[in-house]
Amino acid sequence: MKSTYILLAAAMSAIPLAATAEEPLVAFDVAEDISRFVFADSPVFDDGMPAYGNAFVTQGYIYPQGTLDGGVEGTLPNGAPAFPELVIGEWTCDGYFVGDGMRTETGAIVMTRQVYHFENGDLLISHGPELVDVDATVTRAVTGGTGDYANAPAELDQVLLGMTDGYGVRLQIELGVDSNDAGTVNDEDHTEWDSGVPVGPLTLPAQSERS
């Protein structure tokens, strides 16, 4: 019996840590479900499409990196995921149209907040512009995270892979890399400023000297 316990302990110690602990994703794909894209009644163009300043909200699916490469669509016409077995989370985006609204031909088309809600409950949140230009990279600020993403890098890159006929976006997201693995500030990378103000306990004059 003792030898059995020894063999079991040896087998358990041989299991790599990566197999028992999840790691945050460094990249993933997003496919918008255009059936959940809702925008405000105004301002709109004559054809009813969103104009500058129009508020909207939309949702979609998160897939592993590379799922949507090569122009692959991530949603079906009815809004369901094209690859339900590959879905790893839900994407929610809200914001405002800028530029020339839905008629924007280049540059920023919206300013948004994006919430990436992964199936294990972890959250990642980013803010910033989104470009209408396909295959162009835009950098967004990472403004929050929970779980594996609590110490996420300060920024991420987004690439618009394309849009469906109904204007549903396909995105590729890649997290930035911190200058150090711990995600803490490296004092050597910052210059200290001497304000001249004394630091520490102040020595006050005696009562007789103040009077």
JSON list of C-alpha atoms in Angstrom, two decimals:
[
{"chain": "A", "resi": 1, "resn": "MET", "atom": "CA", "xyz": [0.00, 0.00, 0.00]},
{"chain": "A", "resi": 2, "resn": "LYS", "atom": "CA", "xyz": [2.83, 2.41, 0.84]},
{"chain": "A", "resi": 3, "resn": "SER", "atom": "CA", "xyz": [4.40, 1.89, -2.57]},
{"chain": "A", "resi": 4, "resn": "THR", "atom": "CA", "xyz": [1.04, 2.73, -4.20]},
{"chain": "A", "resi": 5, "resn": "TYR", "atom": "CA", "xyz": [0.95, 6.09, -2.42]},
{"chain": "A", "resi": 6, "resn": "ILE", "atom": "CA", "xyz": [4.52, 6.79, -3.51]},
{"chain": "A", "resi": 7, "resn": "LEU", "atom": "CA", "xyz": [3.70, 6.05, -7.14]},
{"chain": "A", "resi": 8, "resn": "LEU", "atom": "CA", "xyz": [0.55, 8.21, -6.98]},
{"chain": "A", "resi": 9, "resn": "ALA", "atom": "CA", "xyz": [2.48, 11.13, -5.49]},
{"chain": "A", "resi": 10, "resn": "ALA", "atom": "CA", "xyz": [5.14, 10.83, -8.18]},
{"chain": "A", "resi": 11, "resn": "ALA", "atom": "CA", "xyz": [2.51, 10.81, -10.93]},
{"chain": "A", "resi": 12, "resn": "MET", "atom": "CA", "xyz": [0.78, 13.90, -9.49]},
{"chain": "A", "resi": 13, "resn": "SER", "atom": "CA", "xyz": [4.05, 15.80, -9.25]},
{"chain": "A", "resi": 14, "resn": "ALA", "atom": "CA", "xyz": [4.73, 15.06, -12.92]},
{"chain": "A", "resi": 15, "resn": "ILE", "atom": "CA", "xyz": [1.58, 16.92, -14.05]},
{"chain": "A", "resi": 16, "resn": "PRO", "atom": "CA", "xyz": [2.64, 20.34, -15.44]},
{"chain": "A", "resi": 17, "resn": "LEU", "atom": "CA", "xyz": [1.21, 23.39, -13.73]},
{"chain": "A", "resi": 18, "resn": "ALA", "atom": "CA", "xyz": [-0.22, 24.59, -17.04]},
{"chain": "A", "resi": 19, "resn": "ALA", "atom": "CA", "xyz": [-2.59, 21.65, -17.03]},
{"chain": "A", "resi": 20, "resn": "THR", "atom": "CA", "xyz": [-4.10, 22.60, -13.68]},
{"chain": "A", "resi": 21, "resn": "ALA", "atom": "CA", "xyz": [-4.17, 26.39, -13.95]},
{"chain": "A", "resi": 22, "resn": "GLU", "atom": "CA", "xyz": [-5.70, 28.60, -16.64]},
{"chain": "A", "resi": 23, "resn": "GLU", "atom": "CA", "xyz": [-3.71, 31.33, -18.32]},
{"chain": "A", "resi": 24, "resn": "PRO", "atom": "CA", "xyz": [-5.15, 34.59, -19.73]},
{"chain": "A", "resi": 25, "resn": "LEU", "atom": "CA", "xyz": [-5.45, 34.66, -23.50]},
{"chain": "A", "resi": 26, "resn": "VAL", "atom": "CA", "xyz": [-3.01, 36.92, -25.31]},
{"chain": "A", "resi": 27, "resn": "ALA", "atom": "CA", "xyz": [-5.25, 37.10, -28.39]},
{"chain": "A", "resi": 28, "resn": "PHE", "atom": "CA", "xyz": [-8.76, 36.15, -29.51]},
{"chain": "A", "resi": 29, "resn": "ASP", "atom": "CA", "xyz": [-11.35, 36.86, -32.21]},
{"chain": "A", "resi": 30, "resn": "VAL", "atom": "CA", "xyz": [-14.76, 38.54, -31.96]},
{"chain": "A", "resi": 31, "resn": "ALA", "atom": "CA", "xyz": [-17.80, 38.10, -34.23]},
{"chain": "A", "resi": 32, "resn": "GLU", "atom": "CA", "xyz": [-20.70, 40.53, -33.88]},
{"chain": "A", "resi": 33, "resn": "ASP", "atom": "CA", "xyz": [-24.25, 39.22, -33.80]},
{"chain": "A", "resi": 34, "resn": "ILE", "atom": "CA", "xyz": [-25.86, 41.92, -35.95]},
{"chain": "A", "resi": 35, "resn": "SER", "atom": "CA", "xyz": [-29.34, 40.90, -34.73]},
{"chain": "A", "resi": 36, "resn": "ARG", "atom": "CA", "xyz": [-28.38, 42.43, -31.36]},
{"chain": "A", "resi": 37, "resn": "PHE", "atom": "CA", "xyz": [-27.12, 45.74, -32.80]},
{"chain": "A", "resi": 38, "resn": "VAL", "atom": "CA", "xyz": [-29.45, 48.50, -31.61]},
{"chain": "A", "resi": 39, "resn": "PHE", "atom": "CA", "xyz": [-28.94, 52.23, -32.14]},
{"chain": "A", "resi": 40, "resn": "ALA", "atom": "CA", "xyz": [-30.79, 55.39, -31.10]},
{"chain": "A", "resi": 41, "resn": "ASP", "atom": "CA", "xyz": [-33.66, 56.92, -33.06]},
{"chain": "A", "resi": 42, "resn": "SER", "atom": "CA", "xyz": [-31.57, 60.04, -33.63]},
{"chain": "A", "resi": 43, "resn": "PRO", "atom": "CA", "xyz": [-29.40, 61.45, -35.00]},
{"chain": "A", "resi": 44, "resn": "VAL", "atom": "CA", "xyz": [-29.71, 59.47, -38.23]},
{"chain": "A", "resi": 45, "resn": "PHE", "atom": "CA", "xyz": [-29.25, 60.11, -41.95]},
{"chain": "A", "resi": 46, "resn": "ASP", "atom": "CA", "xyz": [-32.15, 60.28, -44.41]},
{"chain": "A", "resi": 47, "resn": "ASP", "atom": "CA", "xyz": [-31.82, 56.54, -45.00]},
{"chain": "A", "resi": 48, "resn": "GLY", "atom": "CA", "xyz": [-32.18, 55.87, -41.26]},
{"chain": "A", "resi": 49, "resn": "MET", "atom": "CA", "xyz": [-28.54, 54.88, -40.70]},
{"chain": "A", "resi": 50, "resn": "PRO", "atom": "CA", "xyz": [-26.70, 56.24, -37.61]},
{"chain": "A", "resi": 51, "resn": "ALA", "atom": "CA", "xyz": [-25.12, 59.69, -37.94]},
{"chain": "A", "resi": 52, "resn": "TYR", "atom": "CA", "xyz": [-22.50, 61.43, -35.79]},
{"chain": "A", "resi": 53, "resn": "GLY", "atom": "CA", "xyz": [-23.37, 61.27, -32.09]},
{"chain": "A", "resi": 54, "resn": "ASN", "atom": "CA", "xyz": [-25.74, 58.31, -32.34]},
{"chain": "A", "resi": 55, "resn": "ALA", "atom": "CA", "xyz": [-25.58, 55.97, -29.34]},
{"chain": "A", "resi": 56, "resn": "PHE", "atom": "CA", "xyz": [-25.66, 52.20, -29.76]},
{"chain": "A", "resi": 57, "resn": "VAL", "atom": "CA", "xyz": [-25.15, 48.82, -28.09]},
{"chain": "A", "resi": 58, "resn": "THR", "atom": "CA", "xyz": [-24.33, 45.47, -29.65]},
{"chain": "A", "resi": 59, "resn": "GLN", "atom": "CA", "xyz": [-23.14, 41.99, -28.68]},
{"chain": "A", "resi": 60, "resn": "GLY", "atom": "CA", "xyz": [-21.43, 38.98, -30.18]},
{"chain": "A", "resi": 61, "resn": "TYR", "atom": "CA", "xyz": [-19.22, 35.95, -29.63]},
{"chain": "A", "resi": 62, "resn": "ILE", "atom": "CA", "xyz": [-15.61, 35.47, -28.58]},
{"chain": "A", "resi": 63, "resn": "TYR", "atom": "CA", "xyz": [-13.62, 32.79, -30.39]},
{"chain": "A", "resi": 64, "resn": "PRO", "atom": "CA", "xyz": [-10.07, 31.47, -30.06]},
{"chain": "A", "resi": 65, "resn": "GLN", "atom": "CA", "xyz": [-7.40, 33.34, -31.99]},
{"chain": "A", "resi": 66, "resn": "GLY", "atom": "CA", "xyz": [-7.42, 32.56, -35.71]},
{"chain": "A", "resi": 67, "resn": "THR", "atom": "CA", "xyz": [-10.98, 31.25, -35.90]},
{"chain": "A", "resi": 68, "resn": "LEU", "atom": "CA", "xyz": [-12.05, 34.06, -38.25]},
{"chain": "A", "resi": 69, "resn": "ASP", "atom": "CA", "xyz": [-8.90, 34.20, -40.38]},
{"chain": "A", "resi": 70, "resn": "GLY", "atom": "CA", "xyz": [-9.36, 34.23, -44.13]},
{"chain": "A", "resi": 71, "resn": "GLY", "atom": "CA", "xyz": [-12.74, 35.99, -44.13]},
{"chain": "A", "resi": 72, "resn": "VAL", "atom": "CA", "xyz": [-14.57, 33.30, -42.17]},
{"chain": "A", "resi": 73, "resn": "GLU", "atom": "CA", "xyz": [-17.93, 34.48, -40.81]},
{"chain": "A", "resi": 74, "resn": "GLY", "atom": "CA", "xyz": [-18.49, 33.94, -37.10]},
{"chain": "A", "resi": 75, "resn": "THR", "atom": "CA", "xyz": [-22.28, 34.24, -37.07]},
{"chain": "A", "resi": 76, "resn": "LEU", "atom": "CA", "xyz": [-25.15, 32.73, -39.03]},
{"chain": "A", "resi": 77, "resn": "PRO", "atom": "CA", "xyz": [-27.87, 34.87, -40.69]},
{"chain": "A", "resi": 78, "resn": "ASN", "atom": "CA", "xyz": [-30.16, 34.23, -37.71]},
{"chain": "A", "resi": 79, "resn": "GLY", "atom": "CA", "xyz": [-27.53, 35.58, -35.28]},
{"chain": "A", "resi": 80, "resn": "ALA", "atom": "CA", "xyz": [-26.44, 32.22, -33.88]},
{"chain": "A", "resi": 81, "resn": "PRO", "atom": "CA", "xyz": [-22.72, 31.45, -33.63]},
{"chain": "A", "resi": 82, "resn": "ALA", "atom": "CA", "xyz": [-21.29, 29.74, -36.70]},
{"chain": "A", "resi": 83, "resn": "PHE", "atom": "CA", "xyz": [-19.07, 27.60, -34.48]},
{"chain": "A", "resi": 84, "resn": "PRO", "atom": "CA", "xyz": [-20.95, 27.10, -31.19]},
{"chain": "A", "resi": 85, "resn": "GLU", "atom": "CA", "xyz": [-18.45, 24.52, -29.98]},
{"chain": "A", "resi": 86, "resn": "LEU", "atom": "CA", "xyz": [-15.66, 27.10, -30.25]},
{"chain": "A", "resi": 87, "resn": "VAL", "atom": "CA", "xyz": [-17.35, 30.01, -28.44]},
{"chain": "A", "resi": 88, "resn": "ILE", "atom": "CA", "xyz": [-15.33, 30.99, -25.36]},
{"chain": "A", "resi": 89, "resn": "GLY", "atom": "CA", "xyz": [-17.24, 34.06, -24.23]},
{"chain": "A", "resi": 90, "resn": "GLU", "atom": "CA", "xyz": [-19.60, 36.94, -24.95]},
{"chain": "A", "resi": 91, "resn": "TRP", "atom": "CA", "xyz": [-18.62, 40.36, -26.30]},
{"chain": "A", "resi": 92, "resn": "THR", "atom": "CA", "xyz": [-20.61, 43.49, -25.43]},
{"chain": "A", "resi": 93, "resn": "CYS", "atom": "CA", "xyz": [-19.91, 46.88, -27.00]},
{"chain": "A", "resi": 94, "resn": "ASP", "atom": "CA", "xyz": [-21.54, 50.26, -26.46]},
{"chain": "A", "resi": 95, "resn": "GLY", "atom": "CA", "xyz": [-20.58, 53.75, -27.56]},
{"chain": "A", "resi": 96, "resn": "TYR", "atom": "CA", "xyz": [-21.18, 56.56, -30.01]},
{"chain": "A", "resi": 97, "resn": "PHE", "atom": "CA", "xyz": [-20.72, 57.07, -33.73]},
{"chain": "A", "resi": 98, "resn": "VAL", "atom": "CA", "xyz": [-18.12, 59.68, -34.67]},
{"chain": "A", "resi": 99, "resn": "GLY", "atom": "CA", "xyz": [-16.61, 60.81, -37.96]},
{"chain": "A", "resi": 100, "resn": "ASP", "atom": "CA", "xyz": [-19.37, 60.77, -40.56]},
{"chain": "A", "resi": 101, "resn": "GLY", "atom": "CA", "xyz": [-21.38, 58.16, -38.70]},
{"chain": "A", "resi": 102, "resn": "MET", "atom": "CA", "xyz": [-22.14, 55.01, -40.66]},
{"chain": "A", "resi": 103, "resn": "ARG", "atom": "CA", "xyz": [-20.96, 56.82, -43.81]},
{"chain": "A", "resi": 104, "resn": "THR", "atom": "CA", "xyz": [-17.39, 57.09, -42.49]},
{"chain": "A", "resi": 105, "resn": "GLU", "atom": "CA", "xyz": [-14.99, 55.80, -45.15]},
{"chain": "A", "resi": 106, "resn": "THR", "atom": "CA", "xyz": [-11.69, 55.93, -43.24]},
{"chain": "A", "resi": 107, "resn": "GLY", "atom": "CA", "xyz": [-10.46, 56.48, -39.69]},
{"chain": "A", "resi": 108, "resn": "ALA", "atom": "CA", "xyz": [-12.48, 56.25, -36.48]},
{"chain": "A", "resi": 109, "resn": "ILE", "atom": "CA", "xyz": [-16.15, 55.40, -36.97]},
{"chain": "A", "resi": 110, "resn": "VAL", "atom": "CA", "xyz": [-17.07, 54.86, -33.29]},
{"chain": "A", "resi": 111, "resn": "MET", "atom": "CA", "xyz": [-15.73, 55.50, -29.81]},
{"chain": "A", "resi": 112, "resn": "THR", "atom": "CA", "xyz": [-16.62, 52.55, -27.61]},
{"chain": "A", "resi": 113, "resn": "ARG", "atom": "CA", "xyz": [-16.38, 50.53, -24.44]},
{"chain": "A", "resi": 114, "resn": "GLN", "atom": "CA", "xyz": [-15.95, 46.80, -25.00]},
{"chain": "A", "resi": 115, "resn": "VAL", "atom": "CA", "xyz": [-16.54, 44.13, -22.34]},
{"chain": "A", "resi": 116, "resn": "TYR", "atom": "CA", "xyz": [-15.14, 40.66, -23.02]},
{"chain": "A", "resi": 117, "resn": "HIS", "atom": "CA", "xyz": [-16.95, 38.20, -20.72]},
{"chain": "A", "resi": 118, "resn": "PHE", "atom": "CA", "xyz": [-15.27, 34.80, -20.83]},
{"chain": "A", "resi": 119, "resn": "GLU", "atom": "CA", "xyz": [-17.02, 31.54, -20.03]},
{"chain": "A", "resi": 120, "resn": "ASN", "atom": "CA", "xyz": [-15.10, 31.07, -16.78]},
{"chain": "A", "resi": 121, "resn": "GLY", "atom": "CA", "xyz": [-16.51, 34.38, -15.52]},
{"chain": "A", "resi": 122, "resn": "ASP", "atom": "CA", "xyz": [-13.40, 36.52, -16.11]},
{"chain": "A", "resi": 123, "resn": "LEU", "atom": "CA", "xyz": [-13.86, 40.02, -17.53]},
{"chain": "A", "resi": 124, "resn": "LEU", "atom": "CA", "xyz": [-11.65, 42.26, -19.65]},
{"chain": "A", "resi": 125, "resn": "ILE", "atom": "CA", "xyz": [-12.69, 45.84, -20.49]},
{"chain": "A", "resi": 126, "resn": "SER", "atom": "CA", "xyz": [-11.26, 48.24, -23.08]},
{"chain": "A", "resi": 127, "resn": "HIS", "atom": "CA", "xyz": [-12.05, 51.79, -24.22]},
{"chain": "A", "resi": 128, "resn": "GLY", "atom": "CA", "xyz": [-11.08, 53.71, -27.33]},
{"chain": "A", "resi": 129, "resn": "PRO", "atom": "CA", "xyz": [-11.67, 54.30, -31.03]},
{"chain": "A", "resi": 130, "resn": "GLU", "atom": "CA", "xyz": [-12.60, 51.69, -33.61]},
{"chain": "A", "resi": 131, "resn": "LEU", "atom": "CA", "xyz": [-11.52, 52.10, -37.22]},
{"chain": "A", "resi": 132, "resn": "VAL", "atom": "CA", "xyz": [-13.59, 51.46, -40.32]},
{"chain": "A", "resi": 133, "resn": "ASP", "atom": "CA", "xyz": [-10.42, 50.53, -42.23]},
{"chain": "A", "resi": 134, "resn": "VAL", "atom": "CA", "xyz": [-10.04, 46.77, -42.76]},
{"chain": "A", "resi": 135, "resn": "ASP", "atom": "CA", "xyz": [-6.73, 45.21, -41.62]},
{"chain": "A", "resi": 136, "resn": "ALA", "atom": "CA", "xyz": [-5.66, 48.45, -39.88]},
{"chain": "A", "resi": 137, "resn": "THR", "atom": "CA", "xyz": [-4.52, 48.25, -36.25]},
{"chain": "A", "resi": 138, "resn": "VAL", "atom": "CA", "xyz": [-5.85, 50.60, -33.58]},
{"chain": "A", "resi": 139, "resn": "THR", "atom": "CA", "xyz": [-4.63, 50.67, -29.97]},
{"chain": "A", "resi": 140, "resn": "ARG", "atom": "CA", "xyz": [-7.21, 50.78, -27.18]},
{"chain": "A", "resi": 141, "resn": "ALA", "atom": "CA", "xyz": [-6.80, 51.31, -23.44]},
{"chain": "A", "resi": 142, "resn": "VAL", "atom": "CA", "xyz": [-7.42, 48.39, -21.12]},
{"chain": "A", "resi": 143, "resn": "THR", "atom": "CA", "xyz": [-9.45, 49.93, -18.30]},
{"chain": "A", "resi": 144, "resn": "GLY", "atom": "CA", "xyz": [-10.31, 46.92, -16.16]},
{"chain": "A", "resi": 145, "resn": "GLY", "atom": "CA", "xyz": [-10.24, 43.20, -15.67]},
{"chain": "A", "resi": 146, "resn": "THR", "atom": "CA", "xyz": [-11.06, 40.42, -13.23]},
{"chain": "A", "resi": 147, "resn": "GLY", "atom": "CA", "xyz": [-9.72, 36.94, -12.59]},
{"chain": "A", "resi": 148, "resn": "ASP", "atom": "CA", "xyz": [-6.93, 36.07, -15.00]},
{"chain": "A", "resi": 149, "resn": "TYR", "atom": "CA", "xyz": [-7.18, 39.60, -16.43]},
{"chain": "A", "resi": 150, "resn": "ALA", "atom": "CA", "xyz": [-6.91, 41.51, -13.15]},
{"chain": "A", "resi": 151, "resn": "ASN", "atom": "CA", "xyz": [-3.32, 42.42, -14.04]},
{"chain": "A", "resi": 152, "resn": "ALA", "atom": "CA", "xyz": [-3.79, 42.71, -17.79]},
{"chain": "A", "resi": 153, "resn": "PRO", "atom": "CA", "xyz": [-1.47, 45.00, -19.79]},
{"chain": "A", "resi": 154, "resn": "ALA", "atom": "CA", "xyz": [-2.50, 48.64, -20.10]},
{"chain": "A", "resi": 155, "resn": "GLU", "atom": "CA", "xyz": [-3.41, 48.41, -23.77]},
{"chain": "A", "resi": 156, "resn": "LEU", "atom": "CA", "xyz": [-4.52, 46.08, -26.54]},
{"chain": "A", "resi": 157, "resn": "ASP", "atom": "CA", "xyz": [-4.51, 46.15, -30.34]},
{"chain": "A", "resi": 158, "resn": "GLN", "atom": "CA", "xyz": [-7.63, 45.67, -32.43]},
{"chain": "A", "resi": 159, "resn": "VAL", "atom": "CA", "xyz": [-7.82, 44.82, -36.13]},
{"chain": "A", "resi": 160, "resn": "LEU", "atom": "CA", "xyz": [-11.03, 44.92, -38.15]},
{"chain": "A", "resi": 161, "resn": "LEU", "atom": "CA", "xyz": [-10.96, 41.71, -40.22]},
{"chain": "A", "resi": 162, "resn": "GLY", "atom": "CA", "xyz": [-14.07, 42.68, -42.17]},
{"chain": "A", "resi": 163, "resn": "MET", "atom": "CA", "xyz": [-17.80, 43.27, -41.96]},
{"chain": "A", "resi": 164, "resn": "THR", "atom": "CA", "xyz": [-20.81, 41.18, -42.93]},
{"chain": "A", "resi": 165, "resn": "ASP", "atom": "CA", "xyz": [-23.44, 42.41, -45.41]},
{"chain": "A", "resi": 166, "resn": "GLY", "atom": "CA", "xyz": [-25.42, 43.59, -42.40]},
{"chain": "A", "resi": 167, "resn": "TYR", "atom": "CA", "xyz": [-22.45, 45.57, -41.00]},
{"chain": "A", "resi": 168, "resn": "GLY", "atom": "CA", "xyz": [-21.54, 43.04, -38.33]},
{"chain": "A", "resi": 169, "resn": "VAL", "atom": "CA", "xyz": [-17.85, 43.36, -37.48]},
{"chain": "A", "resi": 170, "resn": "ARG", "atom": "CA", "xyz": [-15.24, 40.64, -37.25]},
{"chain": "A", "resi": 171, "resn": "LEU", "atom": "CA", "xyz": [-12.39, 41.65, -34.94]},
{"chain": "A", "resi": 172, "resn": "GLN", "atom": "CA", "xyz": [-9.00, 40.34, -33.90]},
{"chain": "A", "resi": 173, "resn": "ILE", "atom": "CA", "xyz": [-7.87, 41.36, -30.40]},
{"chain": "A", "resi": 174, "resn": "GLU", "atom": "CA", "xyz": [-4.29, 41.10, -29.14]},
{"chain": "A", "resi": 175, "resn": "LEU", "atom": "CA", "xyz": [-3.20, 42.16, -25.67]},
{"chain": "A", "resi": 176, "resn": "GLY", "atom": "CA", "xyz": [-0.07, 44.24, -25.23]},
{"chain": "A", "resi": 177, "resn": "VAL", "atom": "CA", "xyz": [2.94, 43.13, -23.21]},
{"chain": "A", "resi": 178, "resn": "ASP", "atom": "CA", "xyz": [4.01, 44.73, -19.94]},
{"chain": "A", "resi": 179, "resn": "SER", "atom": "CA", "xyz": [7.62, 45.81, -19.53]},
{"chain": "A", "resi": 180, "resn": "ASN", "atom": "CA", "xyz": [7.97, 43.34, -16.67]},
{"chain": "A", "resi": 181, "resn": "ASP", "atom": "CA", "xyz": [6.33, 40.01, -15.97]},
{"chain": "A", "resi": 182, "resn": "ALA", "atom": "CA", "xyz": [4.94, 40.99, -12.59]},
{"chain": "A", "resi": 183, "resn": "GLY", "atom": "CA", "xyz": [2.90, 43.82, -14.05]},
{"chain": "A", "resi": 184, "resn": "THR", "atom": "CA", "xyz": [4.32, 46.24, -11.51]},
{"chain": "A", "resi": 185, "resn": "VAL", "atom": "CA", "xyz": [5.94, 49.61, -12.08]},
{"chain": "A", "resi": 186, "resn": "ASN", "atom": "CA", "xyz": [9.68, 49.45, -12.61]},
{"chain": "A", "resi": 187, "resn": "ASP", "atom": "CA", "xyz": [11.28, 52.31, -10.66]},
{"chain": "A", "resi": 188, "resn": "GLU", "atom": "CA", "xyz": [14.28, 52.35, -12.99]},
{"chain": "A", "resi": 189, "resn": "ASP", "atom": "CA", "xyz": [12.01, 53.42, -15.85]},
{"chain": "A", "resi": 190, "resn": "HIS", "atom": "CA", "xyz": [10.92, 56.65, -14.12]},
{"chain": "A", "resi": 191, "resn": "THR", "atom": "CA", "xyz": [12.81, 59.82, -13.24]},
{"chain": "A", "resi": 192, "resn": "GLU", "atom": "CA", "xyz": [12.21, 61.13, -9.76]},
{"chain": "A", "resi": 193, "resn": "TRP", "atom": "CA", "xyz": [11.38, 64.82, -9.30]},
{"chain": "A", "resi": 194, "resn": "ASP", "atom": "CA", "xyz": [12.71, 66.65, -6.28]},
{"chain": "A", "resi": 195, "resn": "SER", "atom": "CA", "xyz": [10.10, 69.20, -5.26]},
{"chain": "A", "resi": 196, "resn": "GLY", "atom": "CA", "xyz": [12.25, 70.58, -2.45]},
{"chain": "A", "resi": 197, "resn": "VAL", "atom": "CA", "xyz": [9.51, 69.87, 0.09]},
{"chain": "A", "resi": 198, "resn": "PRO", "atom": "CA", "xyz": [10.86, 68.09, 3.23]},
{"chain": "A", "resi": 199, "resn": "VAL", "atom": "CA", "xyz": [9.83, 64.49, 3.53]},
{"chain": "A", "resi": 200, "resn": "GLY", "atom": "CA", "xyz": [9.27, 62.78, 6.87]},
{"chain": "A", "resi": 201, "resn": "PRO", "atom": "CA", "xyz": [8.55, 64.09, 10.38]},
{"chain": "A", "resi": 202, "resn": "LEU", "atom": "CA", "xyz": [9.07, 67.83, 10.77]},
{"chain": "A", "resi": 203, "resn": "THR", "atom": "CA", "xyz": [10.98, 69.18, 13.77]},
{"chain": "A", "resi": 204, "resn": "LEU", "atom": "CA", "xyz": [8.95, 72.07, 15.21]},
{"chain": "A", "resi": 205, "resn": "PRO", "atom": "CA", "xyz": [10.64, 74.88, 17.16]},
{"chain": "A", "resi": 206, "resn": "ALA", "atom": "CA", "xyz": [10.23, 74.97, 20.93]},
{"chain": "A", "resi": 207, "resn": "GLN", "atom": "CA", "xyz": [7.39, 77.04, 22.41]},
{"chain": "A", "resi": 208, "resn": "SER", "atom": "CA", "xyz": [9.83, 79.75, 23.54]},
{"chain": "A", "resi": 209, "resn": "GLU", "atom": "CA", "xyz": [11.17, 80.16, 20.01]},
{"chain": "A", "resi": 210, "resn": "ARG", "atom": "CA", "xyz": [7.67, 80.50, 18.52]},
{"chain": "A", "resi": 211, "resn": "SER", "atom": "CA", "xyz": [6.54, 83.20, 20.97]}
]
